[in-house]
PDB file of C-alpha atoms in Angstrom:
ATOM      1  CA  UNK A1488      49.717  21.931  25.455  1.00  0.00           C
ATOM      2  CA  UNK A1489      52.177  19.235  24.655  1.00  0.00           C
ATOM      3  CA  UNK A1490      54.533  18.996  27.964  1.00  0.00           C
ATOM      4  CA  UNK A1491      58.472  17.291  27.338  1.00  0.00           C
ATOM      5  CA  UNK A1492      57.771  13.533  27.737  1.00  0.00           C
ATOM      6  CA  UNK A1493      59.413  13.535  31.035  1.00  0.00           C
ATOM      7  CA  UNK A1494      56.878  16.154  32.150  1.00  0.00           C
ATOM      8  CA  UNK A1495      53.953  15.196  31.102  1.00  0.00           C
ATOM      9  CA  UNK A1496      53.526  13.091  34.347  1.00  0.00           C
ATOM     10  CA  UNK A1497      52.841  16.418  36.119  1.00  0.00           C
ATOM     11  CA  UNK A1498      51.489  18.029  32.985  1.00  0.00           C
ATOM     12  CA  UNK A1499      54.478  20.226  31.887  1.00  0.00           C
ATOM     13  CA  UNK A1500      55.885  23.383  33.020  1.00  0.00           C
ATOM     14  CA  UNK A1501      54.015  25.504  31.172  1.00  0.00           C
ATOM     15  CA  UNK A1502      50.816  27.300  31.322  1.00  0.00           C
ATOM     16  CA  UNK A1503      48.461  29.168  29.253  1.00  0.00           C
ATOM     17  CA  UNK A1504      45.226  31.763  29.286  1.00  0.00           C
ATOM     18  CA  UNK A1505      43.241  32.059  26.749  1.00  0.00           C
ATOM     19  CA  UNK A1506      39.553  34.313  26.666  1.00  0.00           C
ATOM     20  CA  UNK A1507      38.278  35.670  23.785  1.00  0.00           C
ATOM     21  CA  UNK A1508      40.123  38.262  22.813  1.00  0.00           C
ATOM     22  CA  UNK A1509      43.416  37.942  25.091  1.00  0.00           C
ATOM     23  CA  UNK A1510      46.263  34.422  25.213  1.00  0.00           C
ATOM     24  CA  UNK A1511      48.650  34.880  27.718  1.00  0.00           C
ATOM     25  CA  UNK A1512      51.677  31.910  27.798  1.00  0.00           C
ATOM     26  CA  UNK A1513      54.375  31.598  30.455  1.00  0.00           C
ATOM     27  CA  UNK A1514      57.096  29.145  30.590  1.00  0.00           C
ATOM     28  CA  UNK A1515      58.081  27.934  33.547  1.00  0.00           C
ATOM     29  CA  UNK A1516      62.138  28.022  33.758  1.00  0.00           C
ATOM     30  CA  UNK A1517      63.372  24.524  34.232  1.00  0.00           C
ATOM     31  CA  UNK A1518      66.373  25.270  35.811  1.00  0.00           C
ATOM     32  CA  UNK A1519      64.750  25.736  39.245  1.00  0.00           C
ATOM     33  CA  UNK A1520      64.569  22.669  39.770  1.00  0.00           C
ATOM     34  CA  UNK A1521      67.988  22.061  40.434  1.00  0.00           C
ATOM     35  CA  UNK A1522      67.177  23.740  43.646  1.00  0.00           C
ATOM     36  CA  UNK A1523      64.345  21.504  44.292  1.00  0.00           C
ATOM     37  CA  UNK A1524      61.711  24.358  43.165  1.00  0.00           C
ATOM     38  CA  UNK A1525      58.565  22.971  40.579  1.00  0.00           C
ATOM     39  CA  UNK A1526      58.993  25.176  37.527  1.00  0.00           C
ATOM     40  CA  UNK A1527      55.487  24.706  36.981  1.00  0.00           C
ATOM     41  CA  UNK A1528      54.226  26.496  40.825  1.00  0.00           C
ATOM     42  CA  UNK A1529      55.719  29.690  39.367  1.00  0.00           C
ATOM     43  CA  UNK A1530      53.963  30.281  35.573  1.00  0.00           C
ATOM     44  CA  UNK A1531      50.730  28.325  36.719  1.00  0.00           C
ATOM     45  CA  UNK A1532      49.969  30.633  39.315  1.00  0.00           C
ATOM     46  CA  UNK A1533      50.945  33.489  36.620  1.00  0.00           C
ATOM     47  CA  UNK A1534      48.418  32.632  34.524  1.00  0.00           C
ATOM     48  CA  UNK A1535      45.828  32.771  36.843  1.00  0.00           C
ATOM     49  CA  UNK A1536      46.668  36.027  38.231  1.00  0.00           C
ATOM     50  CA  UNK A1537      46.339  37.180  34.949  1.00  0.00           C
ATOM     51  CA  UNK A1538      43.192  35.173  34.380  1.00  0.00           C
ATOM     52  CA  UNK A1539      41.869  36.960  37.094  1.00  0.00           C
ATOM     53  CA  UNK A1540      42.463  40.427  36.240  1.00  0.00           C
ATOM     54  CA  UNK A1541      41.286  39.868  33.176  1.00  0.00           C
ATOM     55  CA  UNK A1542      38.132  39.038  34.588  1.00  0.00           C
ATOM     56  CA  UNK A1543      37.515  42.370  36.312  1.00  0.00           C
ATOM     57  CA  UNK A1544      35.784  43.972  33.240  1.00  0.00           C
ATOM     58  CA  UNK A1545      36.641  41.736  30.606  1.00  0.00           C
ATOM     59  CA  UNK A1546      39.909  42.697  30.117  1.00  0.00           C
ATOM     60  CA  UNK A1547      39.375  46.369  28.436  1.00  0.00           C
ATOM     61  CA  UNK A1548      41.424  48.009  30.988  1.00  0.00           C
ATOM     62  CA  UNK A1549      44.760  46.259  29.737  1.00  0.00           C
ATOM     63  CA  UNK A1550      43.388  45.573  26.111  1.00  0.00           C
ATOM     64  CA  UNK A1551      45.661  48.265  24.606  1.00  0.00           C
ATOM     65  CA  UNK A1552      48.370  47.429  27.518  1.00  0.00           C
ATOM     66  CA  UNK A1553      48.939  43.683  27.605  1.00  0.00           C
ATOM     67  CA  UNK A1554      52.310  44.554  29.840  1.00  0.00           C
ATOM     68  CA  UNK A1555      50.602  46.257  32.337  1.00  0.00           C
ATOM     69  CA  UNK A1556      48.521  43.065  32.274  1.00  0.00           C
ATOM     70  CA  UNK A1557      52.073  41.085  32.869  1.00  0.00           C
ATOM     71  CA  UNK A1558      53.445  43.631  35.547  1.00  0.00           C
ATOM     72  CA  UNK A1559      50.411  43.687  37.680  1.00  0.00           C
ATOM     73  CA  UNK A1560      50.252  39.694  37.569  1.00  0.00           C
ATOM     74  CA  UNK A1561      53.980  39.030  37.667  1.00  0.00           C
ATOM     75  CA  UNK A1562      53.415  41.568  40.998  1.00  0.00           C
ATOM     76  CA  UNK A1563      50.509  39.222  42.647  1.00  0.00           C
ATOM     77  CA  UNK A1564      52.689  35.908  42.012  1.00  0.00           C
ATOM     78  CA  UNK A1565      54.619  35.006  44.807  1.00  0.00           C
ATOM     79  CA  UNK A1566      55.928  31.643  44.295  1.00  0.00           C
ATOM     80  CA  UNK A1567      59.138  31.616  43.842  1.00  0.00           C
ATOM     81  CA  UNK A1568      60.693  30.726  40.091  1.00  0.00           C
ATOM     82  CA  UNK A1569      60.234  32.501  37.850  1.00  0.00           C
ATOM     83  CA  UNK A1570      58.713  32.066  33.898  1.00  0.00           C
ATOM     84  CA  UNK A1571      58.895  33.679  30.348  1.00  0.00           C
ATOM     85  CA  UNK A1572      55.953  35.711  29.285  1.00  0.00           C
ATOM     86  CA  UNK A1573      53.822  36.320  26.102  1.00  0.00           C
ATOM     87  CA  UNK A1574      50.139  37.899  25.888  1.00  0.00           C
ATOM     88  CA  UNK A1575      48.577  39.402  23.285  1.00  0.00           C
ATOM     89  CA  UNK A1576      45.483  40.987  23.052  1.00  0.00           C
ATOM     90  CA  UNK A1577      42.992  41.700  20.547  1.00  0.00           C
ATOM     91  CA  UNK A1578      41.170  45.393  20.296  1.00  0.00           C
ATOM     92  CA  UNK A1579      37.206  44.853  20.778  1.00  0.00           C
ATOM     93  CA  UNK A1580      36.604  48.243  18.758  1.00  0.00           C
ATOM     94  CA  UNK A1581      39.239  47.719  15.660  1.00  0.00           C
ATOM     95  CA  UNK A1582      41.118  45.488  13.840  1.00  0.00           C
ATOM     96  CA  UNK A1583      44.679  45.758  15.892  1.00  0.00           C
ATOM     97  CA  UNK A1584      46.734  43.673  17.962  1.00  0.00           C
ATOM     98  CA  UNK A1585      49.024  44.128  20.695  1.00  0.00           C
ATOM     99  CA  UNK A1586      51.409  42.356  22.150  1.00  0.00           C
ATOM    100  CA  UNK A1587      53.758  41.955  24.725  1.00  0.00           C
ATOM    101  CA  UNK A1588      56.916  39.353  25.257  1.00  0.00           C
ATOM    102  CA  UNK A1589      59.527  38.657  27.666  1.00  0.00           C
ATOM    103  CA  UNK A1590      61.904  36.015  27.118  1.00  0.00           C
ATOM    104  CA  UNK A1591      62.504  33.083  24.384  1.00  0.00           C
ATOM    105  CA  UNK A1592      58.564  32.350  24.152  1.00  0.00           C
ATOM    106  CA  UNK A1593      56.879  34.561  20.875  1.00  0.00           C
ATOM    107  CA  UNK A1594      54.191  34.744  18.521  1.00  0.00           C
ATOM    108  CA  UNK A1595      53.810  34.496  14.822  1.00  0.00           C
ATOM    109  CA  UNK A1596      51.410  36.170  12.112  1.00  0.00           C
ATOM    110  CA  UNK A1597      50.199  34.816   9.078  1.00  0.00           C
ATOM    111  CA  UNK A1598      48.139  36.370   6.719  1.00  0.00           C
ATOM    112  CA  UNK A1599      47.259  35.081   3.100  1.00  0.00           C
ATOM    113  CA  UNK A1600      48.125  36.761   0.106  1.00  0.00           C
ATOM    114  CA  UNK A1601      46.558  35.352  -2.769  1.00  0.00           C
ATOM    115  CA  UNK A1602      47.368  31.704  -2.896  1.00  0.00           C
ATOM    116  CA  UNK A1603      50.096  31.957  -0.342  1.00  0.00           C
ATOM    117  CA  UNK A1604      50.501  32.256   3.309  1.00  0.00           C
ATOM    118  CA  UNK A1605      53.054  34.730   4.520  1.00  0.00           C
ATOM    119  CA  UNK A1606      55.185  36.152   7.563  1.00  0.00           C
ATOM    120  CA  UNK A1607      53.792  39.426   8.700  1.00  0.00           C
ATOM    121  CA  UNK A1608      55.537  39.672  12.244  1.00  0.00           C
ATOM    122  CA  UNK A1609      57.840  37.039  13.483  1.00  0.00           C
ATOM    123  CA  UNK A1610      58.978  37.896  17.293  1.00  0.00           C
ATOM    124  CA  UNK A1611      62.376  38.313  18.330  1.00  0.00           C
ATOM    125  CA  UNK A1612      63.322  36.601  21.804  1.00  0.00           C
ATOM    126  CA  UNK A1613      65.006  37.993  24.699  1.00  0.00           C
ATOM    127  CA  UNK A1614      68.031  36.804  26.282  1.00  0.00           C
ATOM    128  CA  UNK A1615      70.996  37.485  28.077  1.00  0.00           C
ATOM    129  CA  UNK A1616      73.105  34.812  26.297  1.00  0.00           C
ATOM    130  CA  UNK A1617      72.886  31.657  24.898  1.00  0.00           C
ATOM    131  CA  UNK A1618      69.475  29.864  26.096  1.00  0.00           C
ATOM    132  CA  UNK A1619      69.241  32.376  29.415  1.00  0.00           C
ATOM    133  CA  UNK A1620      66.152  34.141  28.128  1.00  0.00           C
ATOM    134  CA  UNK A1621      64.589  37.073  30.303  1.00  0.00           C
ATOM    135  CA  UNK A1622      62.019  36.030  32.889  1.00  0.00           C
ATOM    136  CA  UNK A1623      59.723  37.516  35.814  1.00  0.00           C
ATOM    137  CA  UNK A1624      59.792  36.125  39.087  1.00  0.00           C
ATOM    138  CA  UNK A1625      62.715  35.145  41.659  1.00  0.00           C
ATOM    139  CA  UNK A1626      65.356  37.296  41.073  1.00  0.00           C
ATOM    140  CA  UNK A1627      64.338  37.910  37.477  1.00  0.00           C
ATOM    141  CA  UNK A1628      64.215  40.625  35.117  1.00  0.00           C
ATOM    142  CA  UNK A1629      61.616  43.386  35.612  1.00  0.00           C
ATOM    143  CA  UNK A1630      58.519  42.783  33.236  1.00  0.00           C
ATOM    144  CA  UNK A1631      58.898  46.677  32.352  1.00  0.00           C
ATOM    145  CA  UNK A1632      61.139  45.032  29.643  1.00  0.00           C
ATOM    146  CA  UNK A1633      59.461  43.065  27.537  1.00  0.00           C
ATOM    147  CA  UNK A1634      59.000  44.113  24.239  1.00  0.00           C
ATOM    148  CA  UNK A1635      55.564  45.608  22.776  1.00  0.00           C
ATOM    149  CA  UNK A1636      54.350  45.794  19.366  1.00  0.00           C
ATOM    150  CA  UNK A1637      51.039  46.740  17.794  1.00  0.00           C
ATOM    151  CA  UNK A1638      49.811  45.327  14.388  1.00  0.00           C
ATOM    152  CA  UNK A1639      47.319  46.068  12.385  1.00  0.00           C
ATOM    153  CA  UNK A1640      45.253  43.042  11.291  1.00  0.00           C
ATOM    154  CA  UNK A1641      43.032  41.620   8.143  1.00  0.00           C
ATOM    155  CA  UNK A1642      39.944  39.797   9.092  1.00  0.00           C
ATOM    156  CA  UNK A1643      41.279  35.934   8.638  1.00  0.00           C
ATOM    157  CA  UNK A1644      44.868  36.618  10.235  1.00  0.00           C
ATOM    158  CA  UNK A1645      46.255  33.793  12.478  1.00  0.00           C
ATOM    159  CA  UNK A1646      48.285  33.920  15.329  1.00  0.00           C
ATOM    160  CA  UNK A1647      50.299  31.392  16.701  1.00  0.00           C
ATOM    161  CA  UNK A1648      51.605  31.629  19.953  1.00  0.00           C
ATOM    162  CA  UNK A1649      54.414  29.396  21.572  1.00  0.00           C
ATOM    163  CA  UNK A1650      57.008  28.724  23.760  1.00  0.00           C
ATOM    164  CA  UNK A1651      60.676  28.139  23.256  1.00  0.00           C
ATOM    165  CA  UNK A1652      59.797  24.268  22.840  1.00  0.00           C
ATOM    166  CA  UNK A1653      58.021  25.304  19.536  1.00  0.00           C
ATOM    167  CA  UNK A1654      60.522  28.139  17.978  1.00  0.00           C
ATOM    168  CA  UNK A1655      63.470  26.367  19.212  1.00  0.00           C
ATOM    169  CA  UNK A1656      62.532  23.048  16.956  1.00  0.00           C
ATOM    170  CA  UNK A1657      60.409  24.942  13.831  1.00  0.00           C
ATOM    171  CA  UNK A1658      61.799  27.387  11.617  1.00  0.00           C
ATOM    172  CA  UNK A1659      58.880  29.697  10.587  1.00  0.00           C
ATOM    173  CA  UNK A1660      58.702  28.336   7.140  1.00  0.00           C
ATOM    174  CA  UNK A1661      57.982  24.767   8.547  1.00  0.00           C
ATOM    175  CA  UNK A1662      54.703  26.150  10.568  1.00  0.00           C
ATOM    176  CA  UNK A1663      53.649  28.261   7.471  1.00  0.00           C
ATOM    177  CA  UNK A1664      53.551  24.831   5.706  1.00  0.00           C
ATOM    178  CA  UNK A1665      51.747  23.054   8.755  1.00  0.00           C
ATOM    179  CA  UNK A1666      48.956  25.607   8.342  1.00  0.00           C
ATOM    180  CA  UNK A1667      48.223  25.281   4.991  1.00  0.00           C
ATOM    181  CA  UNK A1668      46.617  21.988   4.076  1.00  0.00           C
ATOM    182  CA  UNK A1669      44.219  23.515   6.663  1.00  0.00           C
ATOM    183  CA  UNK A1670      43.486  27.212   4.863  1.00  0.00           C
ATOM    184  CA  UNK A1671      39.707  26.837   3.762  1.00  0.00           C
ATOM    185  CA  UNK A1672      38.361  29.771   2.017  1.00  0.00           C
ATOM    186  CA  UNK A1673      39.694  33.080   2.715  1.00  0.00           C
ATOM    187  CA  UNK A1674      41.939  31.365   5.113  1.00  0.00           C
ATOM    188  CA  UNK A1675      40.041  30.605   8.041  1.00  0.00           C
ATOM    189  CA  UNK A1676      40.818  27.843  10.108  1.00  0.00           C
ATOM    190  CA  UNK A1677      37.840  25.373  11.413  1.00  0.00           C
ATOM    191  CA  UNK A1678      39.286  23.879  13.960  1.00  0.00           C
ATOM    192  CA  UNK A1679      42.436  25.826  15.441  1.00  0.00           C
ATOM    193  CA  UNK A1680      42.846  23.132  18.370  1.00  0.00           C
ATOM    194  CA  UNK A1681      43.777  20.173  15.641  1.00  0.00           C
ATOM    195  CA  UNK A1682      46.419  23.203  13.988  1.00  0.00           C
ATOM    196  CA  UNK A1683      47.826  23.581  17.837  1.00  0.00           C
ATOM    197  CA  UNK A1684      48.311  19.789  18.006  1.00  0.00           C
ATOM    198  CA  UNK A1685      49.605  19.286  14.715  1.00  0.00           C
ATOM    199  CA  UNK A1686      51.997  22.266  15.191  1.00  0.00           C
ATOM    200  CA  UNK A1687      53.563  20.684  18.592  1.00  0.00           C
ATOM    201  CA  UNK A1688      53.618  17.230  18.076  1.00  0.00           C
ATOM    202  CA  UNK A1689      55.733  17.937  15.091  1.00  0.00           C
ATOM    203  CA  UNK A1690      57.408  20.375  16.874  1.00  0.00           C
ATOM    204  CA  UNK A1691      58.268  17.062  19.339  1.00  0.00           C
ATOM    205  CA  UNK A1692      58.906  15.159  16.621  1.00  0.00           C
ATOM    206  CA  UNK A1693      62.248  17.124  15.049  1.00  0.00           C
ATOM    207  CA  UNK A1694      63.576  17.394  18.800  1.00  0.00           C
ATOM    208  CA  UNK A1695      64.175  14.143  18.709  1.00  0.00           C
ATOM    209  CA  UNK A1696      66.259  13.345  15.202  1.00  0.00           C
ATOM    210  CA  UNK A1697      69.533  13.840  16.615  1.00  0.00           C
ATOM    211  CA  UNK A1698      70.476  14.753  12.478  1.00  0.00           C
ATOM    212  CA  UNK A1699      67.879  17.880  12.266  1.00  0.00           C
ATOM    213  CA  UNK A1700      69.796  21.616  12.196  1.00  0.00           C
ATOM    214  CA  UNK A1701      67.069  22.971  14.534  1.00  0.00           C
ATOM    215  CA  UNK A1702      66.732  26.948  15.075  1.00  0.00           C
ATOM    216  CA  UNK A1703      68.394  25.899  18.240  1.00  0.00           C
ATOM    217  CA  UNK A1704      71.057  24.025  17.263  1.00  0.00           C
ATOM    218  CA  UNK A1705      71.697  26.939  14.646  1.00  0.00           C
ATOM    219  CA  UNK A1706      71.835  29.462  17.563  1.00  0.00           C
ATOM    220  CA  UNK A1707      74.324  27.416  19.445  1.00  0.00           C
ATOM    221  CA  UNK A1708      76.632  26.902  16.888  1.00  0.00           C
ATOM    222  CA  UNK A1709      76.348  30.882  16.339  1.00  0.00           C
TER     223      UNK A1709
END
């Protein structure tokens, strides 16, 4: 978690859930609060509604249905705002993955082959136009929408999971290259929390050189 600067005051907009084998990400959409609404009420309380059913029975009854996961939360928050989704689960039983996203937040796999890392899945985002992604909540889009995949997985896969505030600044290529001063091995990471940090702080750092062709900037010149 590494809120906008001008955020971080209240600790961002965002939220996250993360158990073992389920990460669930909303993004709180900043333009509520132009009407005086905290962005932050809506995918906070998201989260934990997820969080919650997922503590039921561990989470098996959505495992293979991470948007029925979204749909029942997105159904038990009722602040109102509204927040782009992304959960994916992992399959206790065998080696697959599924996923579901709404909006402009996504996911990445990685798997290595050989000496290099490469792009198995790269999500595509959601939007109705030009930086108006789909989102649950207030008057939003129904979570019936967002898109599912399933992938099947090597042992040693890794998964990154982000918000617009990551894709919008990195180009895929640029995180593959993060990640691999820190393949060990058969690419295992130790310590996935220093990759995270790494990932968004130079993530942060390219939103701010006002000379840097971001995938955003790209997009809006599209």
């Amino acid at each position: 978690m590494n809120p906008h600067p001008a955020k971080r005051d209240k600790g961002g907009e965002d939220a996250a859930t993360v158990t073992e084998t389920f990460i669930a990400l909303a993004d709180g959409v900043g333009g509520w609060a132009d009407s005086g609404v905290d962005p932050a009420k809506y995918s906070r309380q998201l989260c934990k509604n997820i969080q919650h059913l997922i503590m039921f029975d561990g989470g098996a009854r959505y495992m293979c249905n991470p948007r029925a996961l979204c749909i029942e939360a997105a159904e038990l928050t009722k602040e109102v705002g509204s927040s782009t989704c992304v959960i994916a689960s992992l399959d206790k039983e065998a080696p697959v993955l599924y996923t579901s996203n709404l909006g402009d937040s996504g996911y990445l796999l990685v798997r290595k082959e050989e000496d290099n890392l490469v792009t198995v899945f790269s999500s595509v985002e959601q939007t109705h136009g030009f930086n108006f992604p789909y989102q649950i909540g207030t008057s939003g889009d129904d979570p019936i929408k967002a898109d599912t995949q399933v992938h099947n997985i090597d042992h040693n896969d890794i998964l990154i999971v982000g918000t617009d505030g990551l894709f919008d600044n990195l180009y895929d290529e640029k995180i593959i290259e993060l990640l691999s001063p820190f393949v060990r091995g058969q690419a295992a990471l130790e310590d996935p929390n220093l990759v995270a940090d790494v990932i968004a702080k130079e993530a942060e750092k390219f939103s701010r050189d006002p000379y840097y062709v971001s995938p955003f900037a790209k997009s809006a010149r599209e």
